[in-house]
CSV table of C-alpha atoms and ligand atoms in Angstrom, one decimal:
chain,number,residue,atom,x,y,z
A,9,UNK,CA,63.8,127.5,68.4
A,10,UNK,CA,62.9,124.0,67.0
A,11,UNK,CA,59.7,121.8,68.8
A,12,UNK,CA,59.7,120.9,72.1
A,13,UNK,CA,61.8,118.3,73.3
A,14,UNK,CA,60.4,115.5,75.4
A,15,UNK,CA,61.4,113.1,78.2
A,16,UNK,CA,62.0,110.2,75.6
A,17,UNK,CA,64.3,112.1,73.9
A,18,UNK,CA,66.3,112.8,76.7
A,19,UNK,CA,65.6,109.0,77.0
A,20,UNK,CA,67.2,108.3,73.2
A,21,UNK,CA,70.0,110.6,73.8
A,22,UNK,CA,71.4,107.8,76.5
A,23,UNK,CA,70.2,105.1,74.3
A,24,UNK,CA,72.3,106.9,71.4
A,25,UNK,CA,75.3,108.0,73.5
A,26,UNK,CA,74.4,111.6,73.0
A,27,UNK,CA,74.5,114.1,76.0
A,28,UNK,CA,71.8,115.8,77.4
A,29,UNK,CA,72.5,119.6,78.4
A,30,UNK,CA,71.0,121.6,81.4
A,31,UNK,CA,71.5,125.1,82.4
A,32,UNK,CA,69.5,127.1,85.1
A,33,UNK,CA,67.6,130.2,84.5
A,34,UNK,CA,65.3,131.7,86.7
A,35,UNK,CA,63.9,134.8,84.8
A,36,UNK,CA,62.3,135.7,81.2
A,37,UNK,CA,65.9,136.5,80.0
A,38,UNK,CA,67.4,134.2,81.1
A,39,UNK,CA,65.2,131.8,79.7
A,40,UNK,CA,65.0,133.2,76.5
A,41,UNK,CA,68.7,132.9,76.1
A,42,UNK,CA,69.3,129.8,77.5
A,43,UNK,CA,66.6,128.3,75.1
A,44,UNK,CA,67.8,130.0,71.8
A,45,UNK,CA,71.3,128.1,72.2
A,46,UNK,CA,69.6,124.8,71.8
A,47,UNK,CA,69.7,123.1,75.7
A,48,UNK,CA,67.7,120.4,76.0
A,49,UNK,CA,66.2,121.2,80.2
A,50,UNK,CA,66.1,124.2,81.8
A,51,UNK,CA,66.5,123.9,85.6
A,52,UNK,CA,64.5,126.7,87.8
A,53,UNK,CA,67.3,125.9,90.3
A,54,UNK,CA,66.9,126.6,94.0
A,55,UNK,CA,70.2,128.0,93.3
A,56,UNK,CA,68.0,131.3,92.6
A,57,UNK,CA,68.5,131.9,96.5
A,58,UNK,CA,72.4,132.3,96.3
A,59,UNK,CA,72.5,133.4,92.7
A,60,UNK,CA,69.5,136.1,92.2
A,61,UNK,CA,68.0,136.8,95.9
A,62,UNK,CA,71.6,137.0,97.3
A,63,UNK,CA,70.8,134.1,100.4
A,64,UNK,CA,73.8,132.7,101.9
A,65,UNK,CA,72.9,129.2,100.9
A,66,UNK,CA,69.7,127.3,99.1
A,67,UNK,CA,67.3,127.0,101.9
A,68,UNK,CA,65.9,130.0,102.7
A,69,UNK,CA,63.8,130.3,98.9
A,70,UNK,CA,60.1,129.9,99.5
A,71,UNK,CA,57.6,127.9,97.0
A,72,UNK,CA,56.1,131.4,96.1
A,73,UNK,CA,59.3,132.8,95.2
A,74,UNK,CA,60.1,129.5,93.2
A,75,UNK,CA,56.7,129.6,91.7
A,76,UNK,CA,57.4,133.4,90.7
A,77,UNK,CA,61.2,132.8,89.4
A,78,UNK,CA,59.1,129.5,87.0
A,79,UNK,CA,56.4,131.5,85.6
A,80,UNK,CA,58.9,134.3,84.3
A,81,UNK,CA,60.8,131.4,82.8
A,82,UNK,CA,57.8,130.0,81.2
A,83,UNK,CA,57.4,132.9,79.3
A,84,UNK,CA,61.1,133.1,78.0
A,85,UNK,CA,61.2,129.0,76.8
A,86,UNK,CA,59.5,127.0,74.0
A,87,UNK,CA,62.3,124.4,73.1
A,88,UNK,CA,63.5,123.2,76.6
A,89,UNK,CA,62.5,121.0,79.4
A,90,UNK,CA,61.4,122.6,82.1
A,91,UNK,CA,62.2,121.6,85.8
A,92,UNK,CA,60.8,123.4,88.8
A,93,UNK,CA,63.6,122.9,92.0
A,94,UNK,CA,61.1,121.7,94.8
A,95,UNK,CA,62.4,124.0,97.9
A,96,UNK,CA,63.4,122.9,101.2
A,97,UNK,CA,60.5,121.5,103.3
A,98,UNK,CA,58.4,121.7,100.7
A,99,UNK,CA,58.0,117.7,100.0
A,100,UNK,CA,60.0,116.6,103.2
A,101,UNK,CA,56.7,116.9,105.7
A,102,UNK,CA,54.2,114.8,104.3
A,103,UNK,CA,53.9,112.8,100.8
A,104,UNK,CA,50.4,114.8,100.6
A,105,UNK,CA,52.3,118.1,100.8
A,106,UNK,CA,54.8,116.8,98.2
A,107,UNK,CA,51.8,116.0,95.9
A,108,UNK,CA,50.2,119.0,96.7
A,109,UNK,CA,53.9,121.4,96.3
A,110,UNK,CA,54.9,119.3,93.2
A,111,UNK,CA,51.8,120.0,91.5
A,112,UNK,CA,51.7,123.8,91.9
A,113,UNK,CA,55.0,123.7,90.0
A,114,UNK,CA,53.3,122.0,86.9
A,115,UNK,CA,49.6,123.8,87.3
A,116,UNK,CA,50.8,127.1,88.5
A,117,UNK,CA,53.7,128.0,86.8
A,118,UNK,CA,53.8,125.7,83.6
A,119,UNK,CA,56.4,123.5,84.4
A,120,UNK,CA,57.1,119.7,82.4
A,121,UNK,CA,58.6,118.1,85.2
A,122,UNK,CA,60.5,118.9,89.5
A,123,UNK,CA,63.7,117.9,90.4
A,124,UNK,CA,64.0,116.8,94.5
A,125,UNK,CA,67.1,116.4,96.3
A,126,UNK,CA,68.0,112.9,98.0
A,127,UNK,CA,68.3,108.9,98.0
A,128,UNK,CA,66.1,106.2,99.3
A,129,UNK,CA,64.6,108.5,102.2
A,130,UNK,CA,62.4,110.2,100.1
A,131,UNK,CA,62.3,107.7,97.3
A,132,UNK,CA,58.6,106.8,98.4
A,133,UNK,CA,57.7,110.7,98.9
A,134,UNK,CA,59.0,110.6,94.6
A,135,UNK,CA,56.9,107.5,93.9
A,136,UNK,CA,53.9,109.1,95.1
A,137,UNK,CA,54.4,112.3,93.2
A,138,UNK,CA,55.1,110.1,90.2
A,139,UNK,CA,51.8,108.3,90.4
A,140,UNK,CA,49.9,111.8,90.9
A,141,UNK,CA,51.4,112.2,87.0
A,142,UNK,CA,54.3,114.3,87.7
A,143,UNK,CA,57.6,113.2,86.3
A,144,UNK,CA,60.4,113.7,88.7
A,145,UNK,CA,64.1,114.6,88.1
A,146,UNK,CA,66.4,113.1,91.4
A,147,UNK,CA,69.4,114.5,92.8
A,148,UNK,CA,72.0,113.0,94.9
A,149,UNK,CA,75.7,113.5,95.7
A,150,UNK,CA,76.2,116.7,96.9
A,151,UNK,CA,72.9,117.8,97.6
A,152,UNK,CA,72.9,121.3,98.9
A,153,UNK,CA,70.0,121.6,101.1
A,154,UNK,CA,71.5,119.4,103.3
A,155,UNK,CA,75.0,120.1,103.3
A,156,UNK,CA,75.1,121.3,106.7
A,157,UNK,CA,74.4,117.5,107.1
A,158,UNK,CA,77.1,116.2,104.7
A,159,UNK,CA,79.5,118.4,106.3
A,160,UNK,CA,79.4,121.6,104.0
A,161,UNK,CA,80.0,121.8,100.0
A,162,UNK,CA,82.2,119.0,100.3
A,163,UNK,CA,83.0,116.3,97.3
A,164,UNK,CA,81.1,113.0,98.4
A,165,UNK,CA,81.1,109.1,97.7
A,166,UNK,CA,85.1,109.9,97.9
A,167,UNK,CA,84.7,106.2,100.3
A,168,UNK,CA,83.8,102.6,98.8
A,169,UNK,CA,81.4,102.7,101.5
A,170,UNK,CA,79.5,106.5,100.4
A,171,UNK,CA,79.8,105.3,96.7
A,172,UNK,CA,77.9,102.3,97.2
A,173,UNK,CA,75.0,104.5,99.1
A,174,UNK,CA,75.3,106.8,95.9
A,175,UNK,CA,74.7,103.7,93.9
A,176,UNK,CA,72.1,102.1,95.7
A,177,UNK,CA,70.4,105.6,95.9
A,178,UNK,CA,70.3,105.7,92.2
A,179,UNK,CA,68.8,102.6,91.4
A,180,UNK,CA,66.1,103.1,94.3
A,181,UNK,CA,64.8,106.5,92.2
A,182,UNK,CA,65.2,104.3,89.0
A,183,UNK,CA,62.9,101.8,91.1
A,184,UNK,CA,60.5,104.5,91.9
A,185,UNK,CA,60.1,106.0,88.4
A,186,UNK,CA,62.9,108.8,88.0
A,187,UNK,CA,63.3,109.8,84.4
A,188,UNK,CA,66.8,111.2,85.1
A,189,UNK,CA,69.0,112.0,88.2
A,190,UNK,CA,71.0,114.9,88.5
A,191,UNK,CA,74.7,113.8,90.0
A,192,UNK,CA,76.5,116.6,92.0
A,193,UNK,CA,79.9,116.0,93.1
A,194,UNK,CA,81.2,113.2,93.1
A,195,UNK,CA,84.5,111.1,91.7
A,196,UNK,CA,84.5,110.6,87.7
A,197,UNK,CA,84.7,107.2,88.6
A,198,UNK,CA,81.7,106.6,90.9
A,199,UNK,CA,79.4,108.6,88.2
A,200,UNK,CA,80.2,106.5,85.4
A,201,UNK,CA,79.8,103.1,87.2
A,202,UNK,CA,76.6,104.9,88.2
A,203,UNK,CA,75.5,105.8,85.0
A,204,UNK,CA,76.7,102.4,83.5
A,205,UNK,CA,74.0,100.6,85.8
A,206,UNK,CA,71.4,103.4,85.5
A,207,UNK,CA,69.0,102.8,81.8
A,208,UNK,CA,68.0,106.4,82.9
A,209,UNK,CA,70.4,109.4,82.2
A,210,UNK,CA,72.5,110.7,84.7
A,211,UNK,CA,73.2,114.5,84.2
A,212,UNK,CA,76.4,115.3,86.0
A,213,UNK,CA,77.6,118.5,87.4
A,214,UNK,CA,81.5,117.7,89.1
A,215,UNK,CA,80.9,114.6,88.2
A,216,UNK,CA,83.3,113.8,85.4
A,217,UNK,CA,83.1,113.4,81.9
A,218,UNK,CA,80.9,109.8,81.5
A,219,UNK,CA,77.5,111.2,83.1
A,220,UNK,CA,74.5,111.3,80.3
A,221,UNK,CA,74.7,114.9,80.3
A,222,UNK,CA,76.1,118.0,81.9
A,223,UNK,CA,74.6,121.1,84.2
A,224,UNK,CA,75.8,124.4,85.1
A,225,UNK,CA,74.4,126.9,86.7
A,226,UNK,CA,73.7,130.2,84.6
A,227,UNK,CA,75.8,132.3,87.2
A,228,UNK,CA,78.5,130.5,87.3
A,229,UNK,CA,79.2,130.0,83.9
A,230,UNK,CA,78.7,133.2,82.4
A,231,UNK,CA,80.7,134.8,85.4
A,232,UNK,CA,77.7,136.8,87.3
A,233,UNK,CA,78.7,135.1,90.8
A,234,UNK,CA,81.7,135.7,92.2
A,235,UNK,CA,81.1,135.4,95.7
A,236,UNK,CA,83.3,131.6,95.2
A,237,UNK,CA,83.0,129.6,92.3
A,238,UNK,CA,83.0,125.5,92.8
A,239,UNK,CA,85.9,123.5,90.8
A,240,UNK,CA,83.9,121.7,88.6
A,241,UNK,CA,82.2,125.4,87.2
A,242,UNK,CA,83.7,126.2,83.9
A,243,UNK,CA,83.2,130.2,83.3
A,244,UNK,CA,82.5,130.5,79.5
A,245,UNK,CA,82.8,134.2,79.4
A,246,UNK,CA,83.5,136.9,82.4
A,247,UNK,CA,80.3,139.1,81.9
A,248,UNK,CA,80.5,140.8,85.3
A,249,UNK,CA,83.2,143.6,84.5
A,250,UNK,CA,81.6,144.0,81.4
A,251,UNK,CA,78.4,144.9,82.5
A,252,UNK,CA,80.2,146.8,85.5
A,253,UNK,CA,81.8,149.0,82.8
A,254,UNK,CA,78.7,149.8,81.1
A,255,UNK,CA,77.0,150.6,84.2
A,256,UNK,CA,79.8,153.2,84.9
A,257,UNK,CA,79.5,154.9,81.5
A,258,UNK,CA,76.3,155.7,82.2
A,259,UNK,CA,76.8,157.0,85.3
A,260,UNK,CA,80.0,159.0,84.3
A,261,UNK,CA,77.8,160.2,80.5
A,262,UNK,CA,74.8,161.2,82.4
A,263,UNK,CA,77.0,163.3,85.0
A,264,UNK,CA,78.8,164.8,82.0
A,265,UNK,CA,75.7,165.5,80.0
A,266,UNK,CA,76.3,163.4,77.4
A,267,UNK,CA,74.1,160.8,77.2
A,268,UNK,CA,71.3,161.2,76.3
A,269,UNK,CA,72.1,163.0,72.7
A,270,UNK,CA,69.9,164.1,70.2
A,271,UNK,CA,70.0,160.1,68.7
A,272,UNK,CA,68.5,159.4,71.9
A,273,UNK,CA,65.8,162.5,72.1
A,274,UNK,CA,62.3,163.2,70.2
A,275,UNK,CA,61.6,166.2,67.9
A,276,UNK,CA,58.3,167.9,68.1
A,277,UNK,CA,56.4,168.9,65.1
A,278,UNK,CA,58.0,172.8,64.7
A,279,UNK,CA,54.2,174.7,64.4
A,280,UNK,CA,53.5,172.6,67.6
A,281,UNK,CA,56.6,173.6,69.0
A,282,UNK,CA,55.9,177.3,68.5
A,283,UNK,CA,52.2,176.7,69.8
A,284,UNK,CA,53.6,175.6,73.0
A,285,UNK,CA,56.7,178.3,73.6
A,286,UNK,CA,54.7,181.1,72.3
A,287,UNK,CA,50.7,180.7,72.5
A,288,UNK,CA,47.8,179.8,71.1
A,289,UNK,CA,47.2,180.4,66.6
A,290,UNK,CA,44.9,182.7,65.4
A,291,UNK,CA,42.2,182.3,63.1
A,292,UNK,CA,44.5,182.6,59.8
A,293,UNK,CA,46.5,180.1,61.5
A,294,UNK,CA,49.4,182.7,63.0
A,295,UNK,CA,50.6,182.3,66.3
A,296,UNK,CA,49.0,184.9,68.7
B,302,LIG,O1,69.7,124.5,92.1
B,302,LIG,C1,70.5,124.2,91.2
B,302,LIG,O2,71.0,125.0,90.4
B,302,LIG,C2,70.9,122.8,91.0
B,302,LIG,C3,71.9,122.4,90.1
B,302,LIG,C4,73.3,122.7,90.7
B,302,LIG,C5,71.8,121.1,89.6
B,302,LIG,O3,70.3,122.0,91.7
């Protein structure tokens, strides 16, 4: 893949009208995969806890197991952005912590940049992180460590009221030094007029069509989770039955002896092979 891309590009690509894409990954695969086809971030999503550790929701994944999931992408990725998903309670306790959490994405586990979910509560928790030199991606809308809070995986700002908050969440992280804001949904509408008053790009995920960019999560999209899949998830292919099929062939080949064939197998050397069945050579080089 081409050069790295950099934060003011994803800064030109608003300026230009051209949108930004982000996709998770959370392994070497993955990465490498996602970062041939050209996307411009690569989100280690907290998503990992649903998607690859098979949690019921996003707060149970730990900083070492988001620290693990970023270094396997690190290898995988040359082109993209990289954005480590700061955990629940890992920046919420103290702004120290935050600093201290944000920074073991970037030293640890090579990542460019974190991502943090929420509005003007932790908007001076994302300034101090930002002044420690660590760019910060925010997130608001539907924000998934705290759905319990917002009443489960429910579409928000659907009220004049919420949409304002939204709005007046954004332009606090812009404040505070956000160099994008992911925007999970939310009305078409309310993301637009967001990213309208926003000089920062707004990547949208159920968020309509106007955001700077667009997210999905690797899962989703190539049909690998299917335990529910959200509205605003496009699947691009259906790999699942595929790979279930493939898994089965093996299973029914090996139980019918026919994998693996001689394509599969190595030859030995045929004086070797008589050394071995039938003993040791003698002198003039015949087998005893
Ligand atoms: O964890 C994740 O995958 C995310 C995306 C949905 C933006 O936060």
């Amino acid at each position: 893949m081409s050069k790295k891309i950099s934060i003011l590009e994803l800064q030109q690509k608003k300026e230009s009208g051209q949108p930004i894409t982000m996709l998770t990954a959370y392994d070497y695969p993955s990465a490498t995969l996602v970062d041939e086809a050209g996307t411009d971030i690569i989100l280690v999503g907290d998503s990992v806890a649903m998607t690859v550790l098979g949690h019921d929701d996003t707060t149970a994944v730990t900083m070492e197991e988001m620290l693990h999931h970023c270094r396997a992408v690190k290898r995988g990725a040359n082109h993209a952005i990289l954005v480590g998903d700061m955990p629940f309670m890992s920046y919420q306790i103290s702004k120290e912590e935050a600093i201290r959490n944000a920074g073991r994405f970037i030293k640890e586990a090579g990542m460019d940049t974190v991502k943090l979910e929420g509005g003007r509560e932790i908007s001076e928790t994302v300034r101090a992180i930002i002044n420690a030199g660590i760019p910060v991606m925010g997130h608001l809308g539907l924000t998934p460590q705290t759905a319990t809070k917002l009443g489960g995986y429910k579409v928000q700002a659907k009220t004049a009221d919420s949409a304002k908050r939204i709005m007046e969440d954004a332009l606090a992280l812009q404040e505070v030094g956000c160099y994008a804001i992911v925007i999970e949904a939310v009305p078409a509408l309310v993301a637009e007029t967001v990213t309208k008053s926003l000089h920062i790009p707004t990547i949208g995920i159920g968020a309509g069509v106007h955001c700077d960019g667009q997210v999905l999560v690797f899962h989703d999209m190539l049909g690998l989770f299917d335990r529910f899949t959200p509205k605003f998830v496009k699947r691009y292919t259906n790999l699942r039955p595929h790979i279930l099929n493939a898994l089965r062939s093996f299973n029914e080949e090996v139980a019918a002896r026919q994998f693996p064939t001689q394509a599969h197998s190595f030859k030995m050397d045929e004086a070797e092979m008589e050394l071995f069945l039938y003993g040791s050579k003698d002198s003039s080089g015949k087998t005893a």
